[in-house]
CSV table of C-alpha atoms in Angstrom, one decimal:
chain,number,residue,atom,x,y,z
A,1,MET,CA,-45.6,26.0,22.6
A,2,LYS,CA,-43.1,28.4,21.8
A,3,LYS,CA,-40.8,27.5,24.5
A,4,THR,CA,-41.5,23.8,23.7
A,5,LEU,CA,-40.1,24.3,20.2
A,6,SER,CA,-37.2,26.7,21.4
A,7,PHE,CA,-36.1,23.6,24.0
A,8,PHE,CA,-36.5,21.2,21.1
A,9,VAL,CA,-34.3,23.4,18.5
A,10,ALA,CA,-31.6,23.8,21.5
A,11,LEU,CA,-31.6,20.4,22.1
A,12,ALA,CA,-31.1,19.4,18.7
A,13,PHE,CA,-28.6,21.9,18.2
A,14,GLY,CA,-26.7,20.9,21.4
A,15,CYS,CA,-26.9,17.2,20.2
A,16,PHE,CA,-25.5,18.1,17.0
A,17,SER,CA,-22.5,20.0,18.2
A,18,LEU,CA,-21.3,17.2,20.4
A,19,PHE,CA,-21.7,14.9,17.6
A,20,ALA,CA,-19.5,17.3,15.5
A,21,GLN,CA,-17.0,17.6,18.3
A,22,GLY,CA,-16.9,14.1,18.9
A,23,ASP,CA,-16.0,13.5,14.8
A,24,THR,CA,-13.1,16.1,15.1
A,25,THR,CA,-10.9,14.1,17.4
A,26,MET,CA,-10.1,10.5,16.9
A,27,SER,CA,-7.8,8.5,19.5
A,28,PHE,CA,-5.6,5.6,18.4
A,29,SER,CA,-3.4,3.3,19.8
A,30,LEU,CA,-0.8,2.2,17.4
A,31,LYS,CA,-2.7,-1.4,16.9
A,32,GLN,CA,-5.9,0.5,16.3
A,33,ALA,CA,-4.4,2.6,13.7
A,34,GLN,CA,-3.0,0.1,11.9
A,35,GLU,CA,-6.3,-1.6,11.7
A,36,TYR,CA,-8.2,1.5,10.8
A,37,ALA,CA,-5.4,2.1,8.0
A,38,LEU,CA,-6.2,-1.4,6.7
A,39,GLU,CA,-10.0,-0.9,6.7
A,40,HIS,CA,-10.3,2.4,5.2
A,41,SER,CA,-7.3,2.4,3.0
A,42,ARG,CA,-8.0,3.1,-0.8
A,43,SER,CA,-4.8,1.6,-2.0
A,44,LEU,CA,-6.0,-1.9,-0.4
A,45,GLN,CA,-9.1,-1.4,-1.7
A,46,ASN,CA,-8.0,-1.1,-4.9
A,47,SER,CA,-5.8,-4.5,-4.4
A,48,ALA,CA,-8.7,-6.3,-3.6
A,49,LEU,CA,-10.2,-5.1,-6.5
A,50,SER,CA,-7.3,-6.1,-8.7
A,51,ILE,CA,-8.0,-9.7,-7.1
A,52,ARG,CA,-11.3,-9.7,-8.5
A,53,GLN,CA,-10.1,-8.3,-12.0
A,54,ALA,CA,-7.8,-11.5,-12.6
A,55,GLN,CA,-10.6,-13.7,-11.1
A,56,ALA,CA,-13.0,-12.6,-13.9
A,57,ASP,CA,-10.2,-12.7,-16.0
A,58,ARG,CA,-9.6,-16.6,-15.2
A,59,TRP,CA,-13.3,-17.3,-15.4
A,60,ALA,CA,-13.2,-15.5,-19.0
A,61,SER,CA,-10.8,-18.1,-19.8
A,62,ILE,CA,-12.3,-20.9,-18.7
A,63,ALA,CA,-15.6,-20.1,-20.4
A,64,SER,CA,-13.9,-19.8,-23.4
A,65,MET,CA,-13.5,-23.4,-23.5
A,66,LEU,CA,-17.3,-24.3,-22.7
A,67,PRO,CA,-19.9,-24.4,-25.2
A,68,GLN,CA,-21.3,-21.1,-26.7
A,69,VAL,CA,-24.9,-20.8,-27.7
A,70,SER,CA,-26.6,-18.3,-29.7
A,71,ALA,CA,-29.9,-17.7,-31.0
A,72,SER,CA,-31.4,-16.0,-33.8
A,73,LEU,CA,-34.9,-14.6,-35.0
A,74,ASP,CA,-35.6,-13.7,-38.4
A,75,TYR,CA,-38.5,-12.6,-40.5
A,76,SER,CA,-38.5,-12.2,-44.5
A,77,ASN,CA,-41.4,-11.2,-47.0
A,78,SER,CA,-41.0,-11.1,-50.7
A,79,LEU,CA,-43.8,-9.2,-51.2
A,80,GLY,CA,-45.6,-11.7,-53.6
A,81,TYR,CA,-42.5,-12.6,-55.6
A,82,LYS,CA,-42.5,-16.2,-57.3
A,83,MET,CA,-39.7,-18.0,-58.8
A,84,GLU,CA,-40.3,-19.3,-62.4
A,85,PHE,CA,-39.0,-22.7,-63.4
A,86,GLY,CA,-40.5,-22.9,-66.7
A,87,ALA,CA,-44.0,-23.9,-66.6
A,88,MET,CA,-43.8,-24.3,-62.8
A,89,SER,CA,-43.8,-21.5,-60.4
A,90,ILE,CA,-42.5,-21.4,-56.8
A,91,SER,CA,-44.2,-18.9,-54.1
A,92,MET,CA,-41.9,-17.5,-51.7
A,93,PRO,CA,-44.7,-16.6,-49.1
A,94,PRO,CA,-44.0,-14.5,-45.8
A,95,SER,CA,-41.6,-16.5,-43.1
A,96,GLY,CA,-40.0,-16.5,-39.9
A,97,SER,CA,-37.3,-18.4,-38.9
A,98,LEU,CA,-35.8,-19.6,-35.4
A,99,GLY,CA,-31.9,-20.4,-35.5
A,100,VAL,CA,-30.1,-21.8,-32.4
A,101,ASN,CA,-26.2,-22.6,-32.7
A,102,VAL,CA,-24.2,-24.5,-30.3
A,103,ALA,CA,-20.3,-24.3,-30.8
A,104,MET,CA,-17.2,-25.4,-28.9
A,105,ALA,CA,-13.5,-24.9,-29.9
A,106,LEU,CA,-10.5,-26.5,-27.8
A,107,SER,CA,-7.2,-25.9,-27.9
A,108,GLY,CA,-3.9,-26.7,-25.8
A,109,ALA,CA,-3.5,-22.6,-25.8
A,110,GLN,CA,-6.8,-22.4,-24.4
A,111,ILE,CA,-5.9,-24.8,-21.3
A,112,VAL,CA,-2.6,-22.8,-21.0
A,113,SER,CA,-4.1,-19.5,-20.6
A,114,THR,CA,-6.7,-20.7,-17.9
A,115,GLN,CA,-3.2,-21.8,-15.7
A,116,ILE,CA,-1.8,-18.3,-16.7
A,117,ALA,CA,-5.1,-16.8,-15.2
A,118,LYS,CA,-4.7,-18.7,-11.8
A,119,ILE,CA,-1.2,-17.2,-11.7
A,120,ALA,CA,-2.6,-14.1,-12.2
A,121,VAL,CA,-4.7,-14.2,-9.3
A,122,ASP,CA,-2.1,-15.9,-7.1
A,123,MET,CA,0.0,-12.6,-7.9
A,124,ALA,CA,-3.0,-10.3,-7.2
A,125,ASN,CA,-3.6,-11.9,-3.6
A,126,VAL,CA,0.2,-11.4,-2.9
A,127,GLN,CA,0.3,-8.2,-3.8
A,128,LYS,CA,-2.5,-7.1,-1.6
A,129,LEU,CA,-0.8,-8.9,1.3
A,130,GLN,CA,2.2,-6.8,0.6
A,131,THR,CA,0.5,-3.9,0.5
A,132,GLU,CA,-1.2,-4.3,3.7
A,133,GLN,CA,2.2,-4.8,4.9
A,134,ASP,CA,3.4,-1.7,3.5
A,135,ILE,CA,0.5,0.5,5.2
A,136,VAL,CA,0.8,-1.5,8.5
A,137,GLN,CA,4.5,-0.6,8.5
A,138,GLN,CA,4.1,2.9,7.3
A,139,VAL,CA,1.4,3.4,9.9
A,140,LYS,CA,3.9,2.4,12.4
A,141,LEU,CA,6.5,5.0,11.4
A,142,LEU,CA,4.6,7.8,11.2
A,143,TYR,CA,3.4,7.0,14.8
A,144,TYR,CA,6.4,6.4,16.1
A,145,SER,CA,7.5,9.7,14.3
A,146,ALA,CA,4.9,11.7,16.2
A,147,LEU,CA,5.6,10.4,19.4
A,148,VAL,CA,9.2,11.4,19.1
A,149,SER,CA,8.1,14.8,18.0
A,150,HIS,CA,6.1,15.3,21.0
A,151,GLN,CA,8.9,14.1,23.1
A,152,THR,CA,11.2,16.6,21.5
A,153,GLN,CA,8.9,19.4,22.2
A,154,SER,CA,8.6,18.6,25.5
A,155,LEU,CA,12.3,18.6,26.1
A,156,LEU,CA,12.3,22.1,23.8
A,157,GLU,CA,9.7,23.5,26.3
A,158,GLU,CA,11.7,22.4,29.5
A,159,SER,CA,14.7,24.2,28.4
A,160,LEU,CA,13.1,26.9,27.0
A,161,LYS,CA,11.1,27.9,30.4
A,162,THR,CA,15.0,27.3,32.1
A,163,ILE,CA,16.5,29.8,29.4
A,164,LYS,CA,13.5,32.4,29.7
A,165,LYS,CA,13.8,32.2,33.3
A,166,LEU,CA,17.8,32.9,33.1
A,167,HIS,CA,17.1,35.7,30.8
A,168,GLU,CA,14.7,37.5,33.2
A,169,PHE,CA,17.5,37.1,35.8
A,170,VAL,CA,20.1,38.7,33.7
A,171,ASN,CA,17.7,41.5,32.7
A,172,LYS,CA,17.3,42.2,36.2
A,173,SER,CA,21.2,41.8,37.0
A,174,VAL,CA,21.6,44.6,34.0
A,175,GLU,CA,19.1,46.9,35.6
A,176,VAL,CA,21.1,47.0,39.1
A,177,GLY,CA,24.4,47.2,37.4
A,178,VAL,CA,25.7,43.7,38.2
A,179,ALA,CA,25.8,42.2,34.8
A,180,GLU,CA,26.3,43.9,31.3
A,181,LYS,CA,23.9,43.8,28.6
A,182,VAL,CA,25.8,42.0,26.0
A,183,ASP,CA,25.3,39.0,28.4
A,184,ALA,CA,21.5,39.5,28.4
A,185,ASP,CA,21.5,39.9,24.5
A,186,GLN,CA,23.3,36.6,24.1
A,187,ILE,CA,20.9,34.8,26.2
A,188,LEU,CA,18.3,36.3,24.4
A,189,VAL,CA,19.6,35.0,21.0
A,190,GLN,CA,19.7,31.5,22.3
A,191,VAL,CA,16.0,32.2,23.8
A,192,ALA,CA,14.8,33.0,20.1
A,193,THR,CA,17.0,30.1,18.6
A,194,MET,CA,15.2,27.6,21.0
A,195,GLU,CA,11.7,29.5,20.1
A,196,THR,CA,12.6,28.9,16.5
A,197,THR,CA,13.6,25.0,17.1
A,198,LEU,CA,10.4,24.2,19.1
A,199,ASN,CA,8.2,26.0,16.0
A,200,THR,CA,10.1,24.2,13.6
A,201,SER,CA,9.4,20.9,15.5
A,202,LYS,CA,5.8,21.7,15.9
A,203,ARG,CA,5.5,22.5,12.0
A,204,SER,CA,7.3,19.3,11.6
A,205,LEU,CA,4.8,17.3,13.7
A,206,GLU,CA,1.6,18.7,12.1
A,207,MET,CA,3.3,17.2,8.5
A,208,VAL,CA,3.7,14.0,10.2
A,209,TYR,CA,0.1,14.0,11.4
A,210,ASN,CA,-0.9,14.9,7.9
A,211,SER,CA,0.8,12.0,6.6
A,212,LEU,CA,-0.8,9.8,9.0
A,213,ARG,CA,-4.2,11.2,8.5
A,214,LEU,CA,-3.4,10.5,4.3
A,215,THR,CA,-2.3,7.1,5.2
A,216,MET,CA,-5.2,6.5,7.6
A,217,ASN,CA,-7.9,8.2,4.9
A,218,ILE,CA,-8.8,10.4,7.5
A,219,PRO,CA,-10.3,13.6,6.9
A,220,PHE,CA,-7.8,16.8,7.6
A,221,ASN,CA,-9.8,18.4,10.0
A,222,VAL,CA,-9.7,15.4,12.3
A,223,GLU,CA,-7.3,15.7,15.2
A,224,ILE,CA,-5.7,12.7,15.7
A,225,VAL,CA,-4.8,11.5,19.3
A,226,LEU,CA,-2.2,9.1,20.1
A,227,SER,CA,-3.0,6.9,23.3
A,228,ASP,CA,0.2,4.9,23.3
A,229,SER,CA,3.4,6.4,24.8
A,230,MET,CA,6.8,5.8,23.5
A,231,GLU,CA,7.7,3.8,26.7
A,232,ASP,CA,4.9,1.8,25.8
A,233,LEU,CA,5.7,0.7,22.2
A,234,LEU,CA,9.7,1.2,22.2
A,235,ASN,CA,11.0,-2.2,23.4
A,236,VAL,CA,14.4,-2.7,22.4
A,237,GLU,CA,15.5,-5.7,24.0
A,238,GLU,CA,12.5,-7.6,22.3
A,239,SER,CA,13.2,-6.1,18.6
A,240,LEU,CA,17.0,-6.8,18.6
A,241,LYS,CA,15.9,-10.3,19.0
A,242,LEU,CA,14.8,-9.7,15.1
A,243,ILE,CA,18.7,-10.1,14.4
A,244,TYR,CA,18.9,-13.6,15.4
A,245,ASP,CA,15.7,-14.9,13.4
A,246,ASP,CA,16.3,-17.2,10.4
A,247,PHE,CA,15.4,-15.5,6.9
A,248,ILE,CA,13.1,-17.7,5.1
A,249,LEU,CA,13.2,-16.4,1.3
A,250,ASP,CA,9.6,-18.0,0.7
A,251,ASN,CA,7.9,-15.9,3.5
A,252,ASN,CA,8.9,-12.8,1.7
A,253,TYR,CA,6.4,-11.2,-0.6
A,254,SER,CA,9.0,-10.0,-3.1
A,255,TYR,CA,10.5,-13.1,-3.4
A,256,GLN,CA,7.0,-14.8,-3.7
A,257,LEU,CA,6.0,-12.6,-6.9
A,258,ALA,CA,9.5,-13.3,-8.1
A,259,LYS,CA,8.8,-17.1,-8.5
A,260,LYS,CA,5.3,-16.3,-9.5
A,261,GLY,CA,6.6,-14.1,-12.3
A,262,VAL,CA,8.8,-17.1,-13.4
A,263,ASP,CA,5.7,-19.6,-13.3
A,264,LEU,CA,4.2,-17.0,-15.4
A,265,THR,CA,6.9,-17.0,-18.0
A,266,LYS,CA,7.1,-20.4,-18.3
A,267,GLN,CA,3.5,-20.9,-19.0
A,268,GLN,CA,3.4,-18.3,-21.4
A,269,LYS,CA,6.5,-19.9,-23.1
A,270,ASN,CA,4.1,-23.3,-23.0
A,271,MET,CA,1.1,-21.2,-24.7
A,272,SER,CA,3.4,-20.3,-27.5
A,273,ALA,CA,4.6,-23.7,-28.1
A,274,TRP,CA,0.9,-24.4,-28.8
A,275,THR,CA,0.8,-22.5,-31.7
A,276,TYR,CA,2.0,-25.7,-33.4
A,277,GLY,CA,-0.9,-27.9,-31.6
A,278,PRO,CA,-4.1,-28.4,-33.4
A,279,THR,CA,-7.5,-26.7,-32.4
A,280,LEU,CA,-10.7,-29.1,-32.5
A,281,SER,CA,-13.8,-27.2,-33.0
A,282,ALA,CA,-17.3,-28.7,-33.0
A,283,PHE,CA,-20.8,-27.3,-33.6
A,284,TYR,CA,-24.4,-28.2,-33.6
A,285,GLN,CA,-27.0,-25.7,-35.6
A,286,TYR,CA,-30.9,-26.0,-35.3
A,287,SER,CA,-33.0,-23.9,-38.2
A,288,GLY,CA,-36.6,-23.8,-37.9
A,289,LYS,CA,-38.9,-22.1,-40.4
A,290,HIS,CA,-42.4,-21.3,-40.5
A,291,TYR,CA,-44.3,-19.8,-43.8
A,292,PHE,CA,-47.2,-17.6,-43.1
A,293,SER,CA,-49.1,-19.0,-45.7
A,294,ASP,CA,-50.6,-22.3,-47.5
A,295,GLU,CA,-48.8,-21.7,-51.0
A,296,ALA,CA,-47.0,-24.3,-52.4
A,297,ARG,CA,-43.2,-23.7,-51.4
A,298,MET,CA,-40.0,-25.2,-51.2
A,299,ASN,CA,-37.6,-25.1,-48.3
A,300,MET,CA,-34.0,-26.1,-48.5
A,301,THR,CA,-33.0,-25.6,-45.1
A,302,PRO,CA,-32.0,-28.5,-43.1
A,303,PRO,CA,-33.2,-28.5,-39.6
A,304,ASN,CA,-30.3,-30.1,-37.8
A,305,MET,CA,-26.7,-30.0,-38.5
A,306,ILE,CA,-23.8,-30.9,-36.7
A,307,GLY,CA,-20.2,-30.5,-37.6
A,308,ILE,CA,-16.6,-31.5,-36.3
A,309,SER,CA,-13.4,-29.9,-37.4
A,310,LEU,CA,-9.6,-30.3,-36.7
A,311,SER,CA,-7.4,-27.1,-37.6
A,312,ILE,CA,-3.7,-28.2,-37.9
A,313,PRO,CA,-0.9,-25.6,-38.6
A,314,ILE,CA,1.3,-26.7,-41.2
A,315,PHE,CA,3.6,-23.7,-42.3
A,316,SER,CA,3.7,-20.0,-40.7
A,317,SER,CA,7.3,-18.9,-42.4
A,318,GLY,CA,9.1,-18.9,-39.3
A,319,ARG,CA,6.7,-16.8,-37.4
A,320,ASN,CA,5.3,-19.7,-34.7
A,321,PHE,CA,9.3,-20.8,-34.3
A,322,GLU,CA,10.4,-16.8,-33.7
A,323,THR,CA,7.4,-16.8,-31.3
A,324,VAL,CA,8.3,-19.7,-29.4
A,325,ARG,CA,12.1,-18.7,-29.4
A,326,LYS,CA,11.2,-15.4,-28.0
A,327,ALA,CA,9.3,-17.0,-25.1
A,328,ASN,CA,12.2,-19.1,-24.2
A,329,ILE,CA,14.4,-16.2,-23.9
A,330,GLU,CA,12.0,-14.2,-21.6
A,331,TYR,CA,11.6,-17.4,-19.6
A,332,LYS,CA,15.6,-17.5,-19.2
A,333,LYS,CA,15.5,-13.9,-18.2
A,334,GLN,CA,12.7,-14.4,-15.5
A,335,LEU,CA,15.4,-17.4,-13.9
A,336,ASN,CA,18.1,-14.9,-14.0
A,337,ASN,CA,15.9,-12.0,-12.3
A,338,LEU,CA,14.9,-14.8,-9.4
A,339,SER,CA,18.4,-15.4,-8.9
A,340,ASP,CA,19.4,-12.0,-8.6
A,341,THR,CA,16.7,-11.6,-6.3
A,342,GLU,CA,17.5,-14.5,-4.1
A,343,MET,CA,21.1,-13.0,-4.0
A,344,ALA,CA,20.2,-9.3,-3.3
A,345,LEU,CA,17.6,-10.5,-0.3
A,346,ASN,CA,20.0,-12.7,1.4
A,347,ILE,CA,22.7,-9.4,1.1
A,348,GLN,CA,19.7,-7.2,2.3
A,349,HIS,CA,19.2,-9.4,5.4
A,350,ARG,CA,22.7,-9.0,6.3
A,351,GLN,CA,22.8,-5.4,5.8
A,352,LEU,CA,19.6,-4.6,7.8
A,353,LYS,CA,21.0,-7.1,10.7
A,354,TYR,CA,23.9,-4.8,10.6
A,355,ASN,CA,22.0,-1.5,10.5
A,356,LEU,CA,19.9,-2.5,13.2
A,357,SER,CA,22.8,-3.3,15.3
A,358,SER,CA,24.4,0.0,14.5
A,359,ALA,CA,21.4,2.1,15.1
A,360,TYR,CA,20.6,0.3,18.4
A,361,GLU,CA,24.7,1.5,19.4
A,362,ARG,CA,23.6,5.1,18.5
A,363,TYR,CA,20.3,5.1,20.3
A,364,GLN,CA,22.0,4.0,23.5
A,365,THR,CA,24.8,6.7,22.7
A,366,GLN,CA,22.6,9.5,22.0
A,367,LYS,CA,20.2,8.9,24.6
A,368,ARG,CA,23.3,9.2,27.1
A,369,SER,CA,24.3,12.2,25.1
A,370,VAL,CA,20.9,14.1,26.0
A,371,GLU,CA,21.2,13.1,29.5
A,372,VAL,CA,24.5,14.5,30.0
A,373,SER,CA,23.9,17.5,28.2
A,374,GLN,CA,20.9,18.1,30.0
A,375,SER,CA,22.6,17.8,33.3
A,376,VAL,CA,25.4,20.4,31.9
A,377,PHE,CA,22.7,22.8,31.0
A,378,ASP,CA,20.9,22.7,34.2
A,379,ASN,CA,24.1,22.9,36.3
A,380,ILE,CA,25.4,25.7,34.4
A,381,SER,CA,22.4,27.7,34.4
A,382,THR,CA,22.5,27.4,38.3
A,383,LYS,CA,25.9,28.5,38.4
A,384,TYR,CA,25.3,31.2,36.4
A,385,GLU,CA,22.4,32.6,39.0
A,386,PHE,CA,25.4,32.4,41.7
A,387,GLY,CA,27.7,33.9,39.2
A,388,LEU,CA,30.1,31.1,38.8
A,389,SER,CA,29.6,30.7,34.9
A,390,SER,CA,29.2,33.1,32.0
A,391,SER,CA,26.6,33.8,29.8
A,392,LEU,CA,29.1,32.1,26.9
A,393,ASP,CA,28.8,29.0,28.9
A,394,VAL,CA,25.2,29.0,28.9
A,395,THR,CA,25.2,30.0,25.4
A,396,ASN,CA,27.3,27.0,24.4
A,397,SER,CA,25.7,24.3,26.9
A,398,ALA,CA,22.2,25.2,25.4
A,399,THR,CA,23.6,25.0,21.7
A,400,ASN,CA,25.4,21.5,22.7
A,401,LEU,CA,21.8,20.3,24.3
A,402,LEU,CA,19.9,21.4,21.1
A,403,SER,CA,22.1,19.2,19.1
A,404,ALA,CA,22.3,16.5,21.1
A,405,GLN,CA,18.4,16.4,21.2
A,406,SER,CA,18.1,16.6,17.6
A,407,SER,CA,20.8,13.6,17.3
A,408,TYR,CA,18.4,12.0,19.9
A,409,VAL,CA,15.4,12.2,17.5
A,410,GLN,CA,17.3,11.1,14.6
A,411,ALA,CA,18.9,8.2,16.5
A,412,ILE,CA,15.3,6.8,17.6
A,413,LEU,CA,13.9,7.6,14.0
A,414,GLU,CA,16.9,5.3,12.5
A,415,TYR,CA,16.3,2.9,14.9
A,416,VAL,CA,12.7,2.3,14.2
A,417,ASN,CA,13.1,2.5,10.4
A,418,ALA,CA,15.9,-0.3,10.9
A,419,GLN,CA,13.5,-2.4,13.0
A,420,ILE,CA,11.0,-1.7,10.3
A,421,GLU,CA,12.8,-2.7,7.7
A,422,LEU,CA,14.0,-6.3,8.8
A,423,GLU,CA,10.3,-6.7,10.0
A,424,LYS,CA,9.2,-6.1,6.4
A,425,LEU,CA,11.9,-8.3,4.9
A,426,LEU,CA,11.2,-11.0,7.6
A,427,ASN,CA,7.7,-10.8,6.9
A,428,LYS,CA,7.0,-10.0,10.7
A,429,ASN,CA,4.9,-7.4,12.4
C-alpha cells in the first residue's frame, strides 16, 4: 500500500514538474507573438471596454426620448381625525393609494445628442483599431530587435573566440621569448573589451525580452523562444515596395479620428443651436385610492389625468447666443486642425519614404562593412600567428570590427523602424 501511494505521489510530482517546466518556456513565430499580444493585451481590453461605454451612453441618450414610467404606493392614517364643516363632519379614514406616472419629453437637443453618442462609438472603434495596430507593430519591432541582438552576440562570440586564441598564442610566444609581454597585454585588453561588449549585448537583449513580455502580457519568469529567424523575416525587396504604394488618407487612423472630431464638433454646434428650440412634454397620471373604512369620506383626487406642454425659450440675456457662438468657433478650429492633419500626414508620407530609402542604403553599406571588417580581422589574426602583423594591427582590426558590428545592428533597427513607421501610416501590416 505504501509503495503504491509513493508511486502515485511521485507520478503526480513528475506531472507537476513537467507542467511547470512547460509553462516557463513559450515559443512564438512573429505572427503568433502578434496574435498572442492582441489576445492578452490589457490596453486592447480597455479599448473594447471604452466601446461598450460609448454604446451605453448612446442608448442612454436614446432612452431619454422614450416614455419614462414611475409608480408609487402610499399609506396614510389620520388616527381618527375628522374635518368639521359647521354642522357637518367628514371623516378621514386610513387609506392607501397607487400612483402611476408616464412622462415623455422631446427636444431637438436630445435628437442631436444621440447623433453625438453615435460619433463617440465610431471614434472608440477607430481607437481600438489604432491600439491593435500599435500593439502589432510594437511586437514586430521588439521581435526584430531580439533577433538582431542574438545575431550580434553570435558575431561577438566568434570574434571573442578568435582573439582569445590569439591571446593564448601570444602568451606562449612570450614564455619562449619570441614576443614581448606588452603585446600580450594589448590583446588582453581587447579580449576584455569584447567580453564587456558581449555582456552589454546580453543585458540589452534581456531588456528587449522584458519589453516583449510587457507588451504581450507574459509573466516575467517565462522564457520566450523566437522560432523565426532574421533571414525568414527581413524581406528587403518586398518592404521596399511600400515606397511606391499610394497614400490613401482615409485609411489612416489618425486622419479618421480627426474627421470624426470635426463631425463631433459640428453636432455639438447643432445642439447648441437647439437652445433656441422648443421642448415638447407630455404626461399621463393614474391615481387609485382605497379607504380601509366604510365611513363617509371625500376624495378630490381624479383617477386619470393627462397633460401636454410646449416650452419655448424667449430671452436668456445673451447666454444662448454666446453658447452658439462658442460652438461655432470650436467647429472652425476643428476644421483648421483637420487641414493641418491632412497636410502633416502627406508631408510625413514623403519623409517616411525618404527614411526607408536612406535606411536601406545604410543597411546595405553597413552589411558590407561588417563583411569586410570580419575578413580583415581574420586575415590579420592569421598573419599575426605567422609574425606578419603586429599586436597593434590586431587591436585596431578588432576595434574596427566591433564598430562595424555596432553600426550594422543600428542600421538593421533603423531600417525595420522605418518600414514599420511607413506601414503604420499606410495602414498596412
